[in-house]
């Protein structure tokens, strides 16, 4: 596609900020606009066991790219085709792009997918006016623990739109972080109540 499309430039003297750097954010937004709903569909109980369950056998991914590409062949092909679809849509309907931008998209995407399957705690940017990260390793880590959340491959924008974003259990604002103070308050109240109660016991008999 890149070789035959008139909207993909190849000459080095045609490289510019507009056709090389500007398309990059658009690539990731468009890619996950398709991938996040697709990923969510793979978690439907009617198909989960046949395709995506294989990837989730690794509950705590640690091996980087090895875990990132450890997916069913159907899922792998669809994910790669989505890159081509993204490049087509951005170059056809948004702006002409340089081939270098496409290569950067694939390279950066590969790095982000790899990071998502490591123990490295990386966070890049946040959705404006929210605490939701645009990219965060913790977000995908949460998905492996709580599968019905955080379906985006690269960014959490569309999970925010779909209402499927879930903060990491250790992050402020998460369900788990709200439960802990409540549990502590309940425990403190119980201890306070016990302290106010008279001590009932038997006196030791002397002599």
JSON list of C-alpha atoms in Angstrom, two decimals:
[
{"chain": "A", "resi": 1, "resn": "UNK", "atom": "CA", "xyz": [0.00, 0.00, 0.00]},
{"chain": "A", "resi": 2, "resn": "UNK", "atom": "CA", "xyz": [2.71, 2.48, 0.98]},
{"chain": "A", "resi": 3, "resn": "UNK", "atom": "CA", "xyz": [4.59, 1.84, -2.26]},
{"chain": "A", "resi": 4, "resn": "UNK", "atom": "CA", "xyz": [1.55, 2.38, -4.47]},
{"chain": "A", "resi": 5, "resn": "UNK", "atom": "CA", "xyz": [-0.30, 5.16, -2.65]},
{"chain": "A", "resi": 6, "resn": "UNK", "atom": "CA", "xyz": [-0.01, 8.70, -3.97]},
{"chain": "A", "resi": 7, "resn": "UNK", "atom": "CA", "xyz": [-0.63, 9.96, -0.42]},
{"chain": "A", "resi": 8, "resn": "UNK", "atom": "CA", "xyz": [2.55, 8.38, 0.94]},
{"chain": "A", "resi": 9, "resn": "UNK", "atom": "CA", "xyz": [5.70, 10.32, 0.08]},
{"chain": "A", "resi": 10, "resn": "UNK", "atom": "CA", "xyz": [9.06, 8.60, -0.26]},
{"chain": "A", "resi": 11, "resn": "UNK", "atom": "CA", "xyz": [11.70, 11.15, -1.24]},
{"chain": "A", "resi": 12, "resn": "UNK", "atom": "CA", "xyz": [13.97, 12.28, 1.59]},
{"chain": "A", "resi": 13, "resn": "UNK", "atom": "CA", "xyz": [13.74, 15.92, 0.52]},
{"chain": "A", "resi": 14, "resn": "UNK", "atom": "CA", "xyz": [9.96, 15.72, 1.07]},
{"chain": "A", "resi": 15, "resn": "UNK", "atom": "CA", "xyz": [10.28, 15.04, 4.80]},
{"chain": "A", "resi": 16, "resn": "UNK", "atom": "CA", "xyz": [8.66, 17.75, 6.93]},
{"chain": "A", "resi": 17, "resn": "UNK", "atom": "CA", "xyz": [7.15, 18.18, 10.36]},
{"chain": "A", "resi": 18, "resn": "UNK", "atom": "CA", "xyz": [3.70, 18.21, 8.79]},
{"chain": "A", "resi": 19, "resn": "UNK", "atom": "CA", "xyz": [3.99, 14.89, 6.99]},
{"chain": "A", "resi": 20, "resn": "UNK", "atom": "CA", "xyz": [6.29, 13.06, 9.41]},
{"chain": "A", "resi": 21, "resn": "UNK", "atom": "CA", "xyz": [5.65, 14.11, 13.01]},
{"chain": "A", "resi": 22, "resn": "UNK", "atom": "CA", "xyz": [2.11, 15.50, 12.84]},
{"chain": "A", "resi": 23, "resn": "UNK", "atom": "CA", "xyz": [0.57, 12.21, 11.65]},
{"chain": "A", "resi": 24, "resn": "UNK", "atom": "CA", "xyz": [1.97, 10.23, 14.60]},
{"chain": "A", "resi": 25, "resn": "UNK", "atom": "CA", "xyz": [-0.67, 11.20, 17.20]},
{"chain": "A", "resi": 26, "resn": "UNK", "atom": "CA", "xyz": [-3.37, 10.66, 14.57]},
{"chain": "A", "resi": 27, "resn": "UNK", "atom": "CA", "xyz": [-2.03, 7.17, 13.87]},
{"chain": "A", "resi": 28, "resn": "UNK", "atom": "CA", "xyz": [-2.40, 6.07, 17.48]},
{"chain": "A", "resi": 29, "resn": "UNK", "atom": "CA", "xyz": [-5.82, 7.66, 17.92]},
{"chain": "A", "resi": 30, "resn": "UNK", "atom": "CA", "xyz": [-7.17, 6.05, 14.73]},
{"chain": "A", "resi": 31, "resn": "UNK", "atom": "CA", "xyz": [-5.53, 2.69, 15.42]},
{"chain": "A", "resi": 32, "resn": "UNK", "atom": "CA", "xyz": [-7.09, 2.30, 18.84]},
{"chain": "A", "resi": 33, "resn": "UNK", "atom": "CA", "xyz": [-10.44, 3.62, 17.61]},
{"chain": "A", "resi": 34, "resn": "UNK", "atom": "CA", "xyz": [-10.67, 0.25, 15.83]},
{"chain": "A", "resi": 35, "resn": "UNK", "atom": "CA", "xyz": [-8.52, -1.90, 18.08]},
{"chain": "A", "resi": 36, "resn": "UNK", "atom": "CA", "xyz": [-10.19, -1.11, 21.42]},
{"chain": "A", "resi": 37, "resn": "UNK", "atom": "CA", "xyz": [-13.70, -2.23, 20.31]},
{"chain": "A", "resi": 38, "resn": "UNK", "atom": "CA", "xyz": [-12.16, -5.24, 18.53]},
{"chain": "A", "resi": 39, "resn": "UNK", "atom": "CA", "xyz": [-10.26, -6.18, 21.67]},
{"chain": "A", "resi": 40, "resn": "UNK", "atom": "CA", "xyz": [-13.41, -5.75, 23.72]},
{"chain": "A", "resi": 41, "resn": "UNK", "atom": "CA", "xyz": [-15.28, -8.06, 21.34]},
{"chain": "A", "resi": 42, "resn": "UNK", "atom": "CA", "xyz": [-12.57, -10.70, 21.77]},
{"chain": "A", "resi": 43, "resn": "UNK", "atom": "CA", "xyz": [-13.47, -10.79, 25.46]},
{"chain": "A", "resi": 44, "resn": "UNK", "atom": "CA", "xyz": [-17.07, -11.77, 24.73]},
{"chain": "A", "resi": 45, "resn": "UNK", "atom": "CA", "xyz": [-17.73, -15.15, 26.28]},
{"chain": "A", "resi": 46, "resn": "UNK", "atom": "CA", "xyz": [-18.81, -16.63, 22.93]},
{"chain": "A", "resi": 47, "resn": "UNK", "atom": "CA", "xyz": [-15.35, -16.19, 21.36]},
{"chain": "A", "resi": 48, "resn": "UNK", "atom": "CA", "xyz": [-12.94, -15.55, 24.24]},
{"chain": "A", "resi": 49, "resn": "UNK", "atom": "CA", "xyz": [-11.91, -19.18, 24.71]},
{"chain": "A", "resi": 50, "resn": "UNK", "atom": "CA", "xyz": [-11.13, -19.62, 21.01]},
{"chain": "A", "resi": 51, "resn": "UNK", "atom": "CA", "xyz": [-8.91, -16.59, 20.40]},
{"chain": "A", "resi": 52, "resn": "UNK", "atom": "CA", "xyz": [-7.89, -14.18, 23.13]},
{"chain": "A", "resi": 53, "resn": "UNK", "atom": "CA", "xyz": [-7.72, -16.55, 26.09]},
{"chain": "A", "resi": 54, "resn": "UNK", "atom": "CA", "xyz": [-4.31, -17.70, 24.88]},
{"chain": "A", "resi": 55, "resn": "UNK", "atom": "CA", "xyz": [-2.84, -14.25, 25.47]},
{"chain": "A", "resi": 56, "resn": "UNK", "atom": "CA", "xyz": [-4.33, -13.98, 28.96]},
{"chain": "A", "resi": 57, "resn": "UNK", "atom": "CA", "xyz": [-2.68, -17.14, 30.19]},
{"chain": "A", "resi": 58, "resn": "UNK", "atom": "CA", "xyz": [0.11, -14.77, 31.15]},
{"chain": "A", "resi": 59, "resn": "UNK", "atom": "CA", "xyz": [-1.62, -12.99, 34.04]},
{"chain": "A", "resi": 60, "resn": "UNK", "atom": "CA", "xyz": [1.45, -10.95, 34.96]},
{"chain": "A", "resi": 61, "resn": "UNK", "atom": "CA", "xyz": [3.34, -10.22, 31.73]},
{"chain": "A", "resi": 62, "resn": "UNK", "atom": "CA", "xyz": [7.05, -9.66, 32.27]},
{"chain": "A", "resi": 63, "resn": "UNK", "atom": "CA", "xyz": [8.81, -10.72, 29.07]},
{"chain": "A", "resi": 64, "resn": "UNK", "atom": "CA", "xyz": [8.19, -7.62, 26.98]},
{"chain": "A", "resi": 65, "resn": "UNK", "atom": "CA", "xyz": [7.88, -8.31, 23.27]},
{"chain": "A", "resi": 66, "resn": "UNK", "atom": "CA", "xyz": [7.69, -12.07, 23.84]},
{"chain": "A", "resi": 67, "resn": "UNK", "atom": "CA", "xyz": [4.45, -11.62, 25.79]},
{"chain": "A", "resi": 68, "resn": "UNK", "atom": "CA", "xyz": [3.20, -8.84, 23.51]},
{"chain": "A", "resi": 69, "resn": "UNK", "atom": "CA", "xyz": [3.23, -11.00, 20.38]},
{"chain": "A", "resi": 70, "resn": "UNK", "atom": "CA", "xyz": [2.12, -14.15, 22.18]},
{"chain": "A", "resi": 71, "resn": "UNK", "atom": "CA", "xyz": [-1.36, -14.02, 20.66]},
{"chain": "A", "resi": 72, "resn": "UNK", "atom": "CA", "xyz": [-3.61, -16.16, 18.48]},
{"chain": "A", "resi": 73, "resn": "UNK", "atom": "CA", "xyz": [-2.69, -15.97, 14.74]},
{"chain": "A", "resi": 74, "resn": "UNK", "atom": "CA", "xyz": [-6.09, -14.45, 13.91]},
{"chain": "A", "resi": 75, "resn": "UNK", "atom": "CA", "xyz": [-5.58, -11.71, 16.47]},
{"chain": "A", "resi": 76, "resn": "UNK", "atom": "CA", "xyz": [-2.04, -11.07, 15.24]},
{"chain": "A", "resi": 77, "resn": "UNK", "atom": "CA", "xyz": [-3.12, -10.73, 11.60]},
{"chain": "A", "resi": 78, "resn": "UNK", "atom": "CA", "xyz": [-6.01, -8.43, 12.49]},
{"chain": "A", "resi": 79, "resn": "UNK", "atom": "CA", "xyz": [-3.73, -6.26, 14.62]},
{"chain": "A", "resi": 80, "resn": "UNK", "atom": "CA", "xyz": [-1.19, -5.91, 11.83]},
{"chain": "A", "resi": 81, "resn": "UNK", "atom": "CA", "xyz": [-3.88, -5.23, 9.23]},
{"chain": "A", "resi": 82, "resn": "UNK", "atom": "CA", "xyz": [-5.17, -2.49, 11.51]},
{"chain": "A", "resi": 83, "resn": "UNK", "atom": "CA", "xyz": [-1.83, -0.72, 11.08]},
{"chain": "A", "resi": 84, "resn": "UNK", "atom": "CA", "xyz": [-2.33, -0.72, 7.31]},
{"chain": "A", "resi": 85, "resn": "UNK", "atom": "CA", "xyz": [-5.93, 0.46, 7.68]},
{"chain": "A", "resi": 86, "resn": "UNK", "atom": "CA", "xyz": [-4.77, 3.27, 9.97]},
{"chain": "A", "resi": 87, "resn": "UNK", "atom": "CA", "xyz": [-2.11, 4.46, 7.54]},
{"chain": "A", "resi": 88, "resn": "UNK", "atom": "CA", "xyz": [-4.65, 4.36, 4.70]},
{"chain": "A", "resi": 89, "resn": "UNK", "atom": "CA", "xyz": [-7.27, 6.37, 6.59]},
{"chain": "A", "resi": 90, "resn": "UNK", "atom": "CA", "xyz": [-4.88, 9.00, 7.91]},
{"chain": "A", "resi": 91, "resn": "UNK", "atom": "CA", "xyz": [-3.14, 9.49, 4.56]},
{"chain": "A", "resi": 92, "resn": "UNK", "atom": "CA", "xyz": [-6.38, 9.45, 2.57]},
{"chain": "A", "resi": 93, "resn": "UNK", "atom": "CA", "xyz": [-8.62, 11.61, 4.72]},
{"chain": "A", "resi": 94, "resn": "UNK", "atom": "CA", "xyz": [-6.39, 13.71, 6.99]},
{"chain": "A", "resi": 95, "resn": "UNK", "atom": "CA", "xyz": [-3.10, 14.64, 5.35]},
{"chain": "A", "resi": 96, "resn": "UNK", "atom": "CA", "xyz": [-0.37, 13.25, 3.08]},
{"chain": "A", "resi": 97, "resn": "UNK", "atom": "CA", "xyz": [2.28, 11.38, 5.05]},
{"chain": "A", "resi": 98, "resn": "UNK", "atom": "CA", "xyz": [5.89, 10.44, 4.54]},
{"chain": "A", "resi": 99, "resn": "UNK", "atom": "CA", "xyz": [7.02, 6.82, 4.60]},
{"chain": "A", "resi": 100, "resn": "UNK", "atom": "CA", "xyz": [9.26, 7.69, 7.55]},
{"chain": "A", "resi": 101, "resn": "UNK", "atom": "CA", "xyz": [6.13, 8.52, 9.57]},
{"chain": "A", "resi": 102, "resn": "UNK", "atom": "CA", "xyz": [4.78, 5.04, 8.86]},
{"chain": "A", "resi": 103, "resn": "UNK", "atom": "CA", "xyz": [8.04, 3.44, 9.97]},
{"chain": "A", "resi": 104, "resn": "UNK", "atom": "CA", "xyz": [8.05, 5.56, 13.13]},
{"chain": "A", "resi": 105, "resn": "UNK", "atom": "CA", "xyz": [4.47, 4.51, 13.82]},
{"chain": "A", "resi": 106, "resn": "UNK", "atom": "CA", "xyz": [5.39, 0.84, 13.60]},
{"chain": "A", "resi": 107, "resn": "UNK", "atom": "CA", "xyz": [8.58, 1.27, 15.63]},
{"chain": "A", "resi": 108, "resn": "UNK", "atom": "CA", "xyz": [7.00, 3.36, 18.40]},
{"chain": "A", "resi": 109, "resn": "UNK", "atom": "CA", "xyz": [3.96, 1.08, 18.46]},
{"chain": "A", "resi": 110, "resn": "UNK", "atom": "CA", "xyz": [6.20, -1.95, 18.87]},
{"chain": "A", "resi": 111, "resn": "UNK", "atom": "CA", "xyz": [8.03, -0.26, 21.75]},
{"chain": "A", "resi": 112, "resn": "UNK", "atom": "CA", "xyz": [4.78, 0.69, 23.50]},
{"chain": "A", "resi": 113, "resn": "UNK", "atom": "CA", "xyz": [3.34, -2.80, 23.10]},
{"chain": "A", "resi": 114, "resn": "UNK", "atom": "CA", "xyz": [6.57, -4.21, 24.51]},
{"chain": "A", "resi": 115, "resn": "UNK", "atom": "CA", "xyz": [6.52, -1.81, 27.47]},
{"chain": "A", "resi": 116, "resn": "UNK", "atom": "CA", "xyz": [2.93, -2.83, 28.17]},
{"chain": "A", "resi": 117, "resn": "UNK", "atom": "CA", "xyz": [4.17, -6.32, 28.92]},
{"chain": "A", "resi": 118, "resn": "UNK", "atom": "CA", "xyz": [6.98, -5.42, 31.31]},
{"chain": "A", "resi": 119, "resn": "UNK", "atom": "CA", "xyz": [7.24, -4.40, 34.96]},
{"chain": "A", "resi": 120, "resn": "UNK", "atom": "CA", "xyz": [8.43, -0.91, 34.00]},
{"chain": "A", "resi": 121, "resn": "UNK", "atom": "CA", "xyz": [6.14, 1.81, 35.35]},
{"chain": "A", "resi": 122, "resn": "UNK", "atom": "CA", "xyz": [5.94, 4.22, 32.40]},
{"chain": "A", "resi": 123, "resn": "UNK", "atom": "CA", "xyz": [3.28, 6.93, 32.00]},
{"chain": "A", "resi": 124, "resn": "UNK", "atom": "CA", "xyz": [3.07, 9.36, 29.07]},
{"chain": "A", "resi": 125, "resn": "UNK", "atom": "CA", "xyz": [0.66, 12.32, 29.10]},
{"chain": "A", "resi": 126, "resn": "UNK", "atom": "CA", "xyz": [-2.94, 12.34, 30.30]},
{"chain": "A", "resi": 127, "resn": "UNK", "atom": "CA", "xyz": [-6.33, 12.87, 28.68]},
{"chain": "A", "resi": 128, "resn": "UNK", "atom": "CA", "xyz": [-6.95, 16.64, 29.05]},
{"chain": "A", "resi": 129, "resn": "UNK", "atom": "CA", "xyz": [-8.90, 17.65, 32.17]},
{"chain": "A", "resi": 130, "resn": "UNK", "atom": "CA", "xyz": [-8.83, 14.09, 33.53]},
{"chain": "A", "resi": 131, "resn": "UNK", "atom": "CA", "xyz": [-6.47, 11.88, 35.51]},
{"chain": "A", "resi": 132, "resn": "UNK", "atom": "CA", "xyz": [-6.64, 9.19, 32.82]},
{"chain": "A", "resi": 133, "resn": "UNK", "atom": "CA", "xyz": [-3.24, 8.47, 31.25]},
{"chain": "A", "resi": 134, "resn": "UNK", "atom": "CA", "xyz": [-2.88, 8.55, 27.49]},
{"chain": "A", "resi": 135, "resn": "UNK", "atom": "CA", "xyz": [-0.37, 5.71, 27.80]},
{"chain": "A", "resi": 136, "resn": "UNK", "atom": "CA", "xyz": [0.52, 3.82, 30.95]},
{"chain": "A", "resi": 137, "resn": "UNK", "atom": "CA", "xyz": [1.99, 0.39, 31.49]},
{"chain": "A", "resi": 138, "resn": "UNK", "atom": "CA", "xyz": [-0.15, 0.15, 34.62]},
{"chain": "A", "resi": 139, "resn": "UNK", "atom": "CA", "xyz": [-3.28, 0.48, 32.49]},
{"chain": "A", "resi": 140, "resn": "UNK", "atom": "CA", "xyz": [-2.49, -2.62, 30.45]},
{"chain": "A", "resi": 141, "resn": "UNK", "atom": "CA", "xyz": [-1.25, -4.38, 33.57]},
{"chain": "A", "resi": 142, "resn": "UNK", "atom": "CA", "xyz": [-4.69, -3.74, 35.05]},
{"chain": "A", "resi": 143, "resn": "UNK", "atom": "CA", "xyz": [-6.27, -5.28, 31.94]},
{"chain": "A", "resi": 144, "resn": "UNK", "atom": "CA", "xyz": [-4.39, -8.53, 32.50]},
{"chain": "A", "resi": 145, "resn": "UNK", "atom": "CA", "xyz": [-5.69, -8.69, 36.07]},
{"chain": "A", "resi": 146, "resn": "UNK", "atom": "CA", "xyz": [-9.18, -7.26, 35.41]},
{"chain": "A", "resi": 147, "resn": "UNK", "atom": "CA", "xyz": [-9.86, -8.28, 31.79]},
{"chain": "A", "resi": 148, "resn": "UNK", "atom": "CA", "xyz": [-13.08, -6.31, 31.29]},
{"chain": "A", "resi": 149, "resn": "UNK", "atom": "CA", "xyz": [-11.20, -3.00, 31.35]},
{"chain": "A", "resi": 150, "resn": "UNK", "atom": "CA", "xyz": [-8.54, -1.00, 29.48]},
{"chain": "A", "resi": 151, "resn": "UNK", "atom": "CA", "xyz": [-8.89, -2.47, 26.00]},
{"chain": "A", "resi": 152, "resn": "UNK", "atom": "CA", "xyz": [-6.72, 0.06, 24.17]},
{"chain": "A", "resi": 153, "resn": "UNK", "atom": "CA", "xyz": [-3.49, -1.22, 22.68]},
{"chain": "A", "resi": 154, "resn": "UNK", "atom": "CA", "xyz": [-1.59, 2.06, 22.89]},
{"chain": "A", "resi": 155, "resn": "UNK", "atom": "CA", "xyz": [-3.79, 4.74, 24.43]},
{"chain": "A", "resi": 156, "resn": "UNK", "atom": "CA", "xyz": [-6.62, 4.90, 26.95]},
{"chain": "A", "resi": 157, "resn": "UNK", "atom": "CA", "xyz": [-8.59, 7.59, 25.10]},
{"chain": "A", "resi": 158, "resn": "UNK", "atom": "CA", "xyz": [-11.19, 5.21, 23.70]},
{"chain": "A", "resi": 159, "resn": "UNK", "atom": "CA", "xyz": [-11.56, 3.36, 26.98]},
{"chain": "A", "resi": 160, "resn": "UNK", "atom": "CA", "xyz": [-12.39, 6.71, 28.52]},
{"chain": "A", "resi": 161, "resn": "UNK", "atom": "CA", "xyz": [-14.98, 7.21, 25.76]},
{"chain": "A", "resi": 162, "resn": "UNK", "atom": "CA", "xyz": [-16.42, 3.68, 26.15]},
{"chain": "A", "resi": 163, "resn": "UNK", "atom": "CA", "xyz": [-16.42, 3.88, 29.93]},
{"chain": "A", "resi": 164, "resn": "UNK", "atom": "CA", "xyz": [-14.12, 0.88, 30.25]},
{"chain": "A", "resi": 165, "resn": "UNK", "atom": "CA", "xyz": [-11.08, 2.63, 31.71]},
{"chain": "A", "resi": 166, "resn": "UNK", "atom": "CA", "xyz": [-10.12, 1.40, 35.16]},
{"chain": "A", "resi": 167, "resn": "UNK", "atom": "CA", "xyz": [-7.25, 2.82, 37.22]},
{"chain": "A", "resi": 168, "resn": "UNK", "atom": "CA", "xyz": [-4.61, 0.50, 38.57]},
{"chain": "A", "resi": 169, "resn": "UNK", "atom": "CA", "xyz": [-5.59, -0.79, 42.04]},
{"chain": "A", "resi": 170, "resn": "UNK", "atom": "CA", "xyz": [-2.69, 1.15, 43.57]},
{"chain": "A", "resi": 171, "resn": "UNK", "atom": "CA", "xyz": [-3.59, 4.43, 41.84]},
{"chain": "A", "resi": 172, "resn": "UNK", "atom": "CA", "xyz": [-5.54, 7.20, 43.60]},
{"chain": "A", "resi": 173, "resn": "UNK", "atom": "CA", "xyz": [-9.20, 7.10, 42.66]},
{"chain": "A", "resi": 174, "resn": "UNK", "atom": "CA", "xyz": [-9.29, 3.37, 41.98]},
{"chain": "A", "resi": 175, "resn": "UNK", "atom": "CA", "xyz": [-12.05, 1.24, 43.46]},
{"chain": "A", "resi": 176, "resn": "UNK", "atom": "CA", "xyz": [-9.49, -0.56, 45.57]},
{"chain": "A", "resi": 177, "resn": "UNK", "atom": "CA", "xyz": [-7.97, 2.66, 46.93]},
{"chain": "A", "resi": 178, "resn": "UNK", "atom": "CA", "xyz": [-11.42, 3.86, 47.97]},
{"chain": "A", "resi": 179, "resn": "UNK", "atom": "CA", "xyz": [-12.15, 0.60, 49.71]},
{"chain": "A", "resi": 180, "resn": "UNK", "atom": "CA", "xyz": [-9.04, 0.72, 51.88]},
{"chain": "A", "resi": 181, "resn": "UNK", "atom": "CA", "xyz": [-9.86, 3.97, 53.73]},
{"chain": "A", "resi": 182, "resn": "UNK", "atom": "CA", "xyz": [-13.43, 2.74, 54.21]},
{"chain": "A", "resi": 183, "resn": "UNK", "atom": "CA", "xyz": [-12.14, -0.54, 55.60]},
{"chain": "A", "resi": 184, "resn": "UNK", "atom": "CA", "xyz": [-9.73, 1.32, 57.90]},
{"chain": "A", "resi": 185, "resn": "UNK", "atom": "CA", "xyz": [-12.53, 3.57, 59.15]},
{"chain": "A", "resi": 186, "resn": "UNK", "atom": "CA", "xyz": [-14.71, 0.56, 59.83]},
{"chain": "A", "resi": 187, "resn": "UNK", "atom": "CA", "xyz": [-11.88, -1.17, 61.68]},
{"chain": "A", "resi": 188, "resn": "UNK", "atom": "CA", "xyz": [-11.13, 1.95, 63.72]},
{"chain": "A", "resi": 189, "resn": "UNK", "atom": "CA", "xyz": [-14.81, 2.31, 64.59]},
{"chain": "A", "resi": 190, "resn": "UNK", "atom": "CA", "xyz": [-14.93, -1.29, 65.74]},
{"chain": "A", "resi": 191, "resn": "UNK", "atom": "CA", "xyz": [-11.84, -0.82, 67.89]},
{"chain": "A", "resi": 192, "resn": "UNK", "atom": "CA", "xyz": [-13.24, 2.40, 69.32]},
{"chain": "A", "resi": 193, "resn": "UNK", "atom": "CA", "xyz": [-16.48, 0.64, 70.16]},
{"chain": "A", "resi": 194, "resn": "UNK", "atom": "CA", "xyz": [-14.59, -2.18, 71.83]},
{"chain": "A", "resi": 195, "resn": "UNK", "atom": "CA", "xyz": [-12.54, 0.30, 73.86]},
{"chain": "A", "resi": 196, "resn": "UNK", "atom": "CA", "xyz": [-15.72, 1.91, 75.21]},
{"chain": "A", "resi": 197, "resn": "UNK", "atom": "CA", "xyz": [-17.16, -1.40, 76.34]},
{"chain": "A", "resi": 198, "resn": "UNK", "atom": "CA", "xyz": [-16.60, -2.46, 79.96]},
{"chain": "A", "resi": 199, "resn": "UNK", "atom": "CA", "xyz": [-14.06, -5.20, 80.41]},
{"chain": "A", "resi": 200, "resn": "UNK", "atom": "CA", "xyz": [-15.75, -8.34, 81.62]},
{"chain": "A", "resi": 201, "resn": "UNK", "atom": "CA", "xyz": [-13.63, -11.01, 83.22]},
{"chain": "A", "resi": 202, "resn": "UNK", "atom": "CA", "xyz": [-13.05, -13.08, 86.33]},
{"chain": "A", "resi": 203, "resn": "UNK", "atom": "CA", "xyz": [-11.05, -11.80, 89.22]},
{"chain": "A", "resi": 204, "resn": "UNK", "atom": "CA", "xyz": [-8.11, -13.83, 90.27]},
{"chain": "A", "resi": 205, "resn": "UNK", "atom": "CA", "xyz": [-8.63, -15.47, 93.62]},
{"chain": "A", "resi": 206, "resn": "UNK", "atom": "CA", "xyz": [-5.81, -14.77, 96.04]},
{"chain": "A", "resi": 207, "resn": "UNK", "atom": "CA", "xyz": [-5.03, -16.91, 99.02]}
]
